[in-house]
XYZ file of C-alpha atoms in Angstrom:
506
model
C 79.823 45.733 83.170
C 79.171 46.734 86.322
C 76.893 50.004 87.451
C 78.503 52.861 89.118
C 77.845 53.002 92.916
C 75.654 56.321 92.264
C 74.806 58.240 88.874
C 72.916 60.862 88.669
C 71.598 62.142 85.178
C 69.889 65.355 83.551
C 68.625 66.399 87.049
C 67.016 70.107 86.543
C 65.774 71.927 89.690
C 64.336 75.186 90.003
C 63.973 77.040 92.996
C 61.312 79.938 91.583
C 62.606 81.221 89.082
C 66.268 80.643 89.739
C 67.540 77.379 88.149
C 69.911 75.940 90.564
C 70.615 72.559 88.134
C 70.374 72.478 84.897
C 70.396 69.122 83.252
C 73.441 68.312 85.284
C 75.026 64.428 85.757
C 77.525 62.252 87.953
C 78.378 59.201 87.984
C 81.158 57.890 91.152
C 81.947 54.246 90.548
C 82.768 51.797 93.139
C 86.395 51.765 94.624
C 86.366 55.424 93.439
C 86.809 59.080 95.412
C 85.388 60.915 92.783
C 85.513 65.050 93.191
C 82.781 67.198 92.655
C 84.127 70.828 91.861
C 82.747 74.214 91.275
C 82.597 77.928 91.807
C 80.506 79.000 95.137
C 76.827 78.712 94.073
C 77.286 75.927 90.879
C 75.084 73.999 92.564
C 77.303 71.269 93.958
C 75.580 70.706 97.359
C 72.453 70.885 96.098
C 72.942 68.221 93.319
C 74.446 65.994 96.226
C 71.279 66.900 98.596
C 68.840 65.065 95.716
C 71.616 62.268 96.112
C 70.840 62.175 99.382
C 66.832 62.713 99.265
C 66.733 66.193 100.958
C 65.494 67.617 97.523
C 63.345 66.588 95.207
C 64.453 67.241 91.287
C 62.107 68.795 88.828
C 63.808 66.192 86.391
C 66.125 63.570 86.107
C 67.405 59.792 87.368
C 69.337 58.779 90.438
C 70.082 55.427 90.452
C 72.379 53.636 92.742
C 74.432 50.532 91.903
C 72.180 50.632 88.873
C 68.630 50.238 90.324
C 66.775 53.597 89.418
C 65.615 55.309 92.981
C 62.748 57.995 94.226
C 63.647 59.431 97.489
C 61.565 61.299 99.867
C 63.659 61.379 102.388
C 67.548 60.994 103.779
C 66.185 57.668 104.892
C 65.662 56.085 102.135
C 68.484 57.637 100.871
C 70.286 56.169 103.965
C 68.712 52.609 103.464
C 69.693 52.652 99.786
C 73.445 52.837 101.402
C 74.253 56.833 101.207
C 75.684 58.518 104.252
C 76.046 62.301 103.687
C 78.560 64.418 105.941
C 77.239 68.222 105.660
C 79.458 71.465 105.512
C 77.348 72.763 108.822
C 76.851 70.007 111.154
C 74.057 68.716 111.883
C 74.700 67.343 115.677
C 72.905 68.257 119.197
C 74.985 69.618 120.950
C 73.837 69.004 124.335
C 74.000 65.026 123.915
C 76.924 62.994 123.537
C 78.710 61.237 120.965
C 77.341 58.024 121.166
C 73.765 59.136 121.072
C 74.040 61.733 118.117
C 75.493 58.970 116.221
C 72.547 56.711 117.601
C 69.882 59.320 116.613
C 67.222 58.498 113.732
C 68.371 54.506 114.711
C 65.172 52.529 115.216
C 63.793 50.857 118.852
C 64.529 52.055 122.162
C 68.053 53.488 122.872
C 70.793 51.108 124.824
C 73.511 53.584 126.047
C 75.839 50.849 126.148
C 75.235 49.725 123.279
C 75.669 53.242 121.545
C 78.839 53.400 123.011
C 80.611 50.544 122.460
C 79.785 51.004 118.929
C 81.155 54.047 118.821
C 84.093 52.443 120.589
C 84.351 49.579 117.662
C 84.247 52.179 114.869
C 87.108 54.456 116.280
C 89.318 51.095 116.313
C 87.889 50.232 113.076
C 88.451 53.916 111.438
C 91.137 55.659 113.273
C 88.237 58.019 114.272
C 88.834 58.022 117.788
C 86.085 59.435 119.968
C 85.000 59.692 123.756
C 81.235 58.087 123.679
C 80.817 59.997 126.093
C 81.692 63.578 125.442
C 79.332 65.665 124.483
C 79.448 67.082 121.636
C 79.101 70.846 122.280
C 82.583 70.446 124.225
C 84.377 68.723 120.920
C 86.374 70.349 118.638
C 85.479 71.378 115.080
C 87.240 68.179 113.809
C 86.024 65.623 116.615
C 82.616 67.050 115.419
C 82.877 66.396 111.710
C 84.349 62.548 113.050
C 80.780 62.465 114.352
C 78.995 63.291 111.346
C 81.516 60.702 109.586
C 80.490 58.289 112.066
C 77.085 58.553 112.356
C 77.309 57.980 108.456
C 79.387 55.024 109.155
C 76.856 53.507 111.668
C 74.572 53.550 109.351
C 76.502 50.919 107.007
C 76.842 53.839 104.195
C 78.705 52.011 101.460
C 78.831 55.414 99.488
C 80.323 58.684 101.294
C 79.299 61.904 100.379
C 81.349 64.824 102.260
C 81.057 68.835 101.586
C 84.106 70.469 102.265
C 85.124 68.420 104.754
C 88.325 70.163 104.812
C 87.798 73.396 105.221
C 87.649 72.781 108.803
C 90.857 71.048 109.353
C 94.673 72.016 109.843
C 96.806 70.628 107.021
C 97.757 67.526 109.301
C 93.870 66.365 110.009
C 93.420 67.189 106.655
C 96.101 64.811 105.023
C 94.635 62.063 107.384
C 90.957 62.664 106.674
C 91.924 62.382 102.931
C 94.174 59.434 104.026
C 91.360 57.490 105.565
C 88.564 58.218 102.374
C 91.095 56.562 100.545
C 91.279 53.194 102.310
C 87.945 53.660 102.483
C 87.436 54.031 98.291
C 90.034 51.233 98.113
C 87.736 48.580 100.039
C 85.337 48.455 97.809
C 83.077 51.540 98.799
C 82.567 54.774 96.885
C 83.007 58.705 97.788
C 81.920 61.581 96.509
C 84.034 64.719 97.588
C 83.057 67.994 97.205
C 85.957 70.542 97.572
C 86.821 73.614 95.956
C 91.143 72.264 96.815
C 92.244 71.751 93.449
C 95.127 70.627 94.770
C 93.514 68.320 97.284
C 90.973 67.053 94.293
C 93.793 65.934 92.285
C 96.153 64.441 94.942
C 93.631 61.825 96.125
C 90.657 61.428 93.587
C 90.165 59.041 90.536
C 87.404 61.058 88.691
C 86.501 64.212 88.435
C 83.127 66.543 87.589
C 82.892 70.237 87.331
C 79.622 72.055 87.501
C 79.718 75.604 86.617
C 75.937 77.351 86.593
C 74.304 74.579 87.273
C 75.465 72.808 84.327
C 78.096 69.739 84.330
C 80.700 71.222 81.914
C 83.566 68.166 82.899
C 83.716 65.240 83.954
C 87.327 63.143 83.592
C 89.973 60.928 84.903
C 91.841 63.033 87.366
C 94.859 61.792 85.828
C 93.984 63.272 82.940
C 93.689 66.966 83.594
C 95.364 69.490 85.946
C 94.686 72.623 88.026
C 94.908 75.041 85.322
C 92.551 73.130 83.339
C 89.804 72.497 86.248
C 90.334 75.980 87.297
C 89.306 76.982 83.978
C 86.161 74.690 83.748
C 85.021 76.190 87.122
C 84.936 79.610 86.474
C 85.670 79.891 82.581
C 87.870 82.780 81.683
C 89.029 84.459 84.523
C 88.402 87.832 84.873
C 91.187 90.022 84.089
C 92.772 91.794 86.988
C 91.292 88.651 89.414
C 94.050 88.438 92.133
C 95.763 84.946 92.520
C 94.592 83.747 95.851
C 98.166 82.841 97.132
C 100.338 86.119 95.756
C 102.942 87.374 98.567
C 100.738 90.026 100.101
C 103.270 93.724 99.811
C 104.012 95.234 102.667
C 101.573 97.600 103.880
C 101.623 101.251 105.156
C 103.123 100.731 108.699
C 102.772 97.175 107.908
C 107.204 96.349 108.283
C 107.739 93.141 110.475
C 107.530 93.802 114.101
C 108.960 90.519 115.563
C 109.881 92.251 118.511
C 107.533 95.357 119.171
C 107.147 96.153 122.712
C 104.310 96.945 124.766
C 105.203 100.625 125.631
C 106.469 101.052 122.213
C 106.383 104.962 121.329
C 105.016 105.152 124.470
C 101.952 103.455 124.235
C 100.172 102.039 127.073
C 97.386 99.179 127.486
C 95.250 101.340 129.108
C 95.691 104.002 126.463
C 92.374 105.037 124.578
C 92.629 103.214 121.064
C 91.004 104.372 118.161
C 91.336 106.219 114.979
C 94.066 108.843 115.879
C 96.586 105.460 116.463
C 95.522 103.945 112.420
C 98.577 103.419 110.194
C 101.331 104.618 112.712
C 101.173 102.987 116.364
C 99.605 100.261 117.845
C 95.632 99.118 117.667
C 95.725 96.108 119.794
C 97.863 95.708 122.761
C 97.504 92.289 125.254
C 99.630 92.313 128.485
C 100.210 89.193 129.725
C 96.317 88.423 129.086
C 95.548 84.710 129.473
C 92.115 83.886 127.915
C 89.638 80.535 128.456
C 87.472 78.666 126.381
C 83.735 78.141 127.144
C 84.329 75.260 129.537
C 86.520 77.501 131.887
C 89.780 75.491 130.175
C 92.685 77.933 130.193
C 94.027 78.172 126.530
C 96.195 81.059 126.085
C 98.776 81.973 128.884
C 100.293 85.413 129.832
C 100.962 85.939 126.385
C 102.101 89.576 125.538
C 101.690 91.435 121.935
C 100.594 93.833 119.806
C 99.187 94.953 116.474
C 99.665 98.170 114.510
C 97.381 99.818 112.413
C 98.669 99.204 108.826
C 99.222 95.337 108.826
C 98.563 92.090 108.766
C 99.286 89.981 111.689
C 98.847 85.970 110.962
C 98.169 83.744 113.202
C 99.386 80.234 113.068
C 98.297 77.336 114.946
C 97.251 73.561 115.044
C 93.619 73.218 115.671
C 92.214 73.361 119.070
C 95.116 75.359 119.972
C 93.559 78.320 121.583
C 93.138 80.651 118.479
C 89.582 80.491 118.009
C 89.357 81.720 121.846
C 91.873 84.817 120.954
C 90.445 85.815 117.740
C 86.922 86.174 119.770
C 88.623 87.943 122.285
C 90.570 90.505 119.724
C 87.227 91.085 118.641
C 85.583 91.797 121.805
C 83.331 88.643 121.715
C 85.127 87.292 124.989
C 86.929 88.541 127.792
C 90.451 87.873 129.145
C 90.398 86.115 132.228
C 93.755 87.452 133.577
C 96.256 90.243 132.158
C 94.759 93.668 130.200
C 93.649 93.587 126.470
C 93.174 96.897 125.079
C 91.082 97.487 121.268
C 89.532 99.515 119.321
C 85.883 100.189 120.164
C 85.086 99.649 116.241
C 86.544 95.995 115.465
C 85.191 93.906 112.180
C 84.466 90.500 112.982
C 84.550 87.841 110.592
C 84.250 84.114 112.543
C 84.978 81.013 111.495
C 81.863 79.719 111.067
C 79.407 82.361 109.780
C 76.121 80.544 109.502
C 76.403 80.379 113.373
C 78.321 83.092 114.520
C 77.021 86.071 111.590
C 74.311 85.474 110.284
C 70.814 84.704 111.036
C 69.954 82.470 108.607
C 66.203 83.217 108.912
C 66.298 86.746 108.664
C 66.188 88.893 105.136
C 69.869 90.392 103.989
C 68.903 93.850 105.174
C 67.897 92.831 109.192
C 71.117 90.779 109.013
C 73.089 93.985 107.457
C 71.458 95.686 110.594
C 72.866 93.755 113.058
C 76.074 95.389 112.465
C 77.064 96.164 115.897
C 73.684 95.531 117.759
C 75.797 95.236 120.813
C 76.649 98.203 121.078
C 73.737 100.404 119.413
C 71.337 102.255 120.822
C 68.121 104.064 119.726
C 65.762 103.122 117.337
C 66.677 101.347 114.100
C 65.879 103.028 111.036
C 64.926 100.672 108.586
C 64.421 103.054 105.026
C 68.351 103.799 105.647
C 68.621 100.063 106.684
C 67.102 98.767 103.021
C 69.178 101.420 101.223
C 72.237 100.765 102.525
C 72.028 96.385 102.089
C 70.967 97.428 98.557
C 74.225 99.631 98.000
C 76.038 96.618 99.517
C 74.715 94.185 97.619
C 74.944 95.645 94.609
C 78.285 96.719 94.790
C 79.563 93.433 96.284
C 77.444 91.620 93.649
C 75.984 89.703 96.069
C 73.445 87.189 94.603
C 70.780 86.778 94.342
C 70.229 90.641 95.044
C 66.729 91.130 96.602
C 67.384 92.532 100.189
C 64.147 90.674 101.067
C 65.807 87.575 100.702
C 66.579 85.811 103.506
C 70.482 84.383 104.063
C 69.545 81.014 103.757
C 68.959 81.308 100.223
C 72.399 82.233 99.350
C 75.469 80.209 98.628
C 78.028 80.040 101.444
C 80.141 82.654 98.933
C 77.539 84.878 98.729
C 76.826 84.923 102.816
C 80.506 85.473 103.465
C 80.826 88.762 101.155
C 77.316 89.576 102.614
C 79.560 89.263 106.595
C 82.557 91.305 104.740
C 80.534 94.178 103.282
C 78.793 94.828 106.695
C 81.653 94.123 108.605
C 84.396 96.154 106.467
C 82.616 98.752 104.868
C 82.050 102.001 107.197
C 86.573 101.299 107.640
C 86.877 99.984 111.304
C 89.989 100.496 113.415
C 90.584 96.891 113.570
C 89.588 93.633 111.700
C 89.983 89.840 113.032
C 89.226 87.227 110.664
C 88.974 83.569 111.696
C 89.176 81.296 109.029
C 87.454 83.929 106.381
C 88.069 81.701 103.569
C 86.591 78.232 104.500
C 84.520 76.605 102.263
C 84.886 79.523 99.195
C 85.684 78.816 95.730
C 89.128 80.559 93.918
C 86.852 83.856 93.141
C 85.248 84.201 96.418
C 88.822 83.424 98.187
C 90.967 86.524 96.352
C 87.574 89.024 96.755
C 88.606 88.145 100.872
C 91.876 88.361 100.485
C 91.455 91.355 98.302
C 89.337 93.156 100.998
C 91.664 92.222 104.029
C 94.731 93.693 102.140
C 92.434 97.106 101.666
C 91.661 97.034 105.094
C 95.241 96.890 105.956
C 96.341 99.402 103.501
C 93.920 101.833 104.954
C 95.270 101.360 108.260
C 93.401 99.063 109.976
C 95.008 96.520 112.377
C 94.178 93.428 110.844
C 94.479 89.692 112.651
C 94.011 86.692 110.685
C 94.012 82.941 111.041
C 93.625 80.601 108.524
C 93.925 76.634 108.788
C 96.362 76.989 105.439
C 99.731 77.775 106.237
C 100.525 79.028 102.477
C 97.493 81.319 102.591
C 98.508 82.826 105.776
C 101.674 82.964 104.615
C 100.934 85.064 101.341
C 98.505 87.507 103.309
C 101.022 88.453 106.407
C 103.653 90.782 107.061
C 104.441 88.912 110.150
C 103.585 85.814 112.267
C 102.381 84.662 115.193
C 102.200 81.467 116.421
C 100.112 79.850 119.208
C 101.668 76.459 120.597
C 101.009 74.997 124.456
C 99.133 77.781 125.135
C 101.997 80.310 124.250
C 101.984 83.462 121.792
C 105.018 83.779 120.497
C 106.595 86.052 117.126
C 108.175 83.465 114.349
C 109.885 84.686 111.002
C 107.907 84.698 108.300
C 109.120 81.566 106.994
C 107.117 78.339 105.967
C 109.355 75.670 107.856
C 110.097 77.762 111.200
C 106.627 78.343 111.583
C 105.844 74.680 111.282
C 108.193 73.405 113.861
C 106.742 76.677 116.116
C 103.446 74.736 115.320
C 104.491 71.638 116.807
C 105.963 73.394 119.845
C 110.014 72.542 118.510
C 112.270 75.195 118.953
C-alpha cells in the first residue's frame, strides 16, 4: 500500500491558553487535490503552517510519503518536497519576478539564470510571467503566479494553497483550479484550503472539515455535498443566519437608476454632499473623471455616474480592470486625474486586502479601532473613550478573541474583517465602498458582511461594492455597473448581459 503524500495526525497546539488544534488529522494522497474546509478561525492555516514547518505542534506526527518528519523550518519543509502558497503574499515588492522566485535559493544569484527559469516554468505551467517585472507593478493574480512559482522552483511535489481564489475573477479562477488539477493528475499532491463549497466539490477527490480545531470529516468528495459540508463546518446554523446569496430587496431610494443623470433634481458635482442628500438624492457624483493607477497608467476614462443614498451600486469587472483604482478613489484614498468627483466627507472604507490596507497588524484592536479616520482628525486622541468604545465593538460584533489588548495579528482573517466593518460602519457614514469585503471569509462571516452592507444601505447610505463573484454581486445590488476598456458604463441587472459587458461585447 502506498503512504499518502502528507498525513498529519492528532496534532494539538496551543497558543496560551487558546487551543487552536485539537487532536486534529489529514491525510492528501498522491494524484489527489484534497480540500481542507472550515469556518474562519477552525484552524485550517495553522494546521497547514506545521505542514509546512512555520509552527511547531505541542503534539502529533507529520509524516510525508510515509517517513515521519520534525521541522524547524519552511526549509526543511521545502526540502522534504512541500511548497506552500500563503493567503497574504509573501513577495518583495521592489525586486522582480525572477529574483523573488530565486530568493532563499542557495549560491550566488545568476540573473539570467533566474530568468530563464522563470521563462521555462511559464511554458511548462501556463503561468506566464515577465522575469522581469517587478513585482510591486503586477497584478493581484500575476502575484499569487509568483508565489505558485517560487513553490514550483523549488521542485514541490506537494502544493499547499490558502484561498487561492479569493483573489481571482471567476475566469482566473476556473484556470487556477484547471491547472492544480493537471497538476494532482501527474502524480503530485495538493492540499486546498477554500471556504468555496462549490469550488471544493467541483475539482477535489477528498475532503476534511475542521470545525474548532477539531477534524469532524474527512470523505470522498463524491460522497457528500454542500449541504452536508456546510453542516460539518459550522454545525447547526443559527436560526435567522442570512443565506449569503439571497436577492438583496430593494432599498429605501434604492430603485434601479440605469440612467440617472448628473444634474438630476438639480444636483451639481460641486454641490456640498453630506447627510441632508441620505436616502433621497445623490451621494457620489463623477463627471467625466478619469482616474490612474500608481504607475501613472490611465485606467478609467471620462466615465460619468452617480450613486444615491439608499442603494447598492455593484460594480462588475474582470481583474485588473481599473476597479480597484475607482473604489480607492470613491473612498477618497486617490484622486482623479481629470474630470470632478464629488463625496461625502464621511466615507467607510473597506479594501480589498485588509491586512495591508486596514489594519496594522502590530498594533492592539483598540489603536487600530482609533485609526478610524486619522486622516482627517485632529486634536489629541483620547484613549479611555478609545478602549471603551473597541470593547463595545467587540463585544457586540463578537469579535474573538475579545481582549482589546490584543493585537490584530492574533485574529483570524474573519475576525479582522468584522473588526474593519465595526469601525468603519458603525458611527452610520454617508457613504460606504467595499472592495472585495468578502475574500477569504467562511459562509458565517460572508452573510454578517452582507448583512451589514444591506443595513448600511437601508439607512441611507450610498453604498459601492465590488466583488470578484458575479452571483454575490448580483444578490447584493439594485443596479450594475460595469468597468470594461477603461469605460463605466450602467448594465441590467442580469447575470449574462453583465458578462458579455465584462468582456467588452455589446
Amino acid at each position: 500500500m502506498i503512504p499518502p503524500a502528507l498525513a498529519l495526525t492528532d496534532i494539538t497546539k496551543r497558543f496560551g491558553a487558546l487551543v487552536a488544534l485539537d487532536r486534529a488529522s489529514l491525510s492528501a494522497n498522491w494524484g489527489t487535490v484534497h480540500a481542507l474546509l472550515g469556518e474562519n478561525g477552525a484552524g485550517k492555516t495553522t494546521l497547514m503552517r506545521v505542514a509546512f514547518g512555520m509552527i511547531r505542534p505541542d503534539t502529533g506526527t507529520v509524516t510525508v510519503a510515509g517517513i515521519a518528519q520534525r521541522f524547524g523550518s519552511p526549509t526543511d519543509a521545502i526540502r522534504a518536497g512541500i511548497g506552500m502558497v500563503h493567503q497574504h503574499f509573501a513577495l518583495v515588492g521592489a525586486m522582480t519576478v525572477a529574483e523573488n522566485v530565486a530568493l532563499g535559493s542557495r549560491g550566488l544569484y545568476d540573473a539570467s539564470a533566474a530568468a530563464a527559469r522563470v521563462r521555462r516554468l511559464s511554458a511548462d505551467t501556463g503561468l506566464s510571467l515577465d522575469p522581469g517585472a517587478r513585482v510591486d507593478a503586477l497584478s493581484i493574480e500575476e502575484q499569487q503566479r509568483v508565489e505558485v512559482m517560487k513553490a514550483l522552483a523549488r521542485d514541490a511535489r506537494i502544493l499547499v494553497l490558502d484561498e487561492p481564489t479569493a483573489v481571482l475573477s471567476p475566469p482566473r479562477a476556473s484556470e487556477l483550479l484547471q491547472w492544480l488539477r493537471r497538476f494532482a493528475d501527474g502524480g503530485r499532491a495538493v492540499v486546498l484550503i477554500t471556504h468555496n463549497l462549490r469550488e471544493a466539490l467541483s475539482v477535489a477527490d477528498d475532503v476534511t472539515v475542521l470545525r474548532h480545531g477539531r477534524t469532524v470529516l474527512e470523505a470522498a468528495a463524491s460522497t457528500v455535498d454542500a449541504d452536508r459540508l456546510a453542516a460539518a463546518m459550522i454545525g447547526e446554523l443559527r436560526e435567522g443566519l442570512p443565506n449569503p446569496l439571497t436577492p438583496s430587496p430593494e432599498g429605501e431610494g434604492g430603485s434601479p437608476l440605469l440612467k440617472l443623470r448628473l444634474d438630476d433634481e438639480g444636483l451639481r458635482p460641486s454641490t456640498p454632499l453630506g447627510k441632508g442628500v441620505r436616502g433621497r438624492g445623490a451621494v457620489i457624483v463623477a463627471d467625466h473623471i478619469s482616474i490612474a493607477d500608481d504607475r501613472g497608467v490611465v485606467r478609467i476614462r471620462d466615465a460619468s455616474f452617480a450613486v444615491r443614498g439608499g442603494e447598492i451600486v455593484g460594480i462588475a469587472a474582470l481583474e485588473g480592470a481599473g476597479q480597484h483604482e475607482l473604489l480607492r478613489a470613491l473612498a477618497g484614498r486617490a484622486q482623479a486625474v481629470a474630470g470632478t468627483l464629488a463625496t461625502p466627507g464621511h466615507v467607510g472604507f473597506i479594501p480589498e486586502d485588509r491586512q495591508r490596507d486596514a489594519l496594522v497588524l502590530s498594533f492592539p484592536l483598540y489603536e487600530n479601532v482609533a485609526l478610524r479616520g486619522a486622516g482627517r482628525r485632529r486634536g489629541r486622541v483620547r484613549w479611555r473613550l478609545v478602549r471603551a468604545h473597541t470593547a463595545s465593538i467587540v463585544a457586540a460584533h463578537d469579535i474573538r478573541p475579545g481582549n482589546i489588548a490584543t493585537p490584530a495579528s492574533a485574529l483570524s482573517g474573519g475576525n479582522q474583517q468584522k473588526l474593519v466593518l465595526a469601525r468603519e460602519l458603525d458611527d452610520n457614514p454617508s457613504a460606504v465602498v467595499a472592495d472585495n469585503p468578502t475574500r477569504g471569509l467562511d459562509i458565517q462571516a460572508t452573510a454578517a458582511v452582507h448583512t451589514r452592507l444591506r443595513t448600511a444601505r437601508d439607512r441611507g447610505a450610498a453604498v459601492v461594492l465590488y466583488t470578484s463573484d458575479i452571483d454575490e454581486m448580483l444578490a447584493l445590488a439594485d443596479r450594475v455597473l460595469v468597468i470594461a476598456r477603461g469605460q463605466v458604463r450602467g448594465v441590467v441587472h442580469d447575470r449574462d448581459a453583465v458578462g458579455r459587458a465584462m468582456l467588452g461585447a455589446e
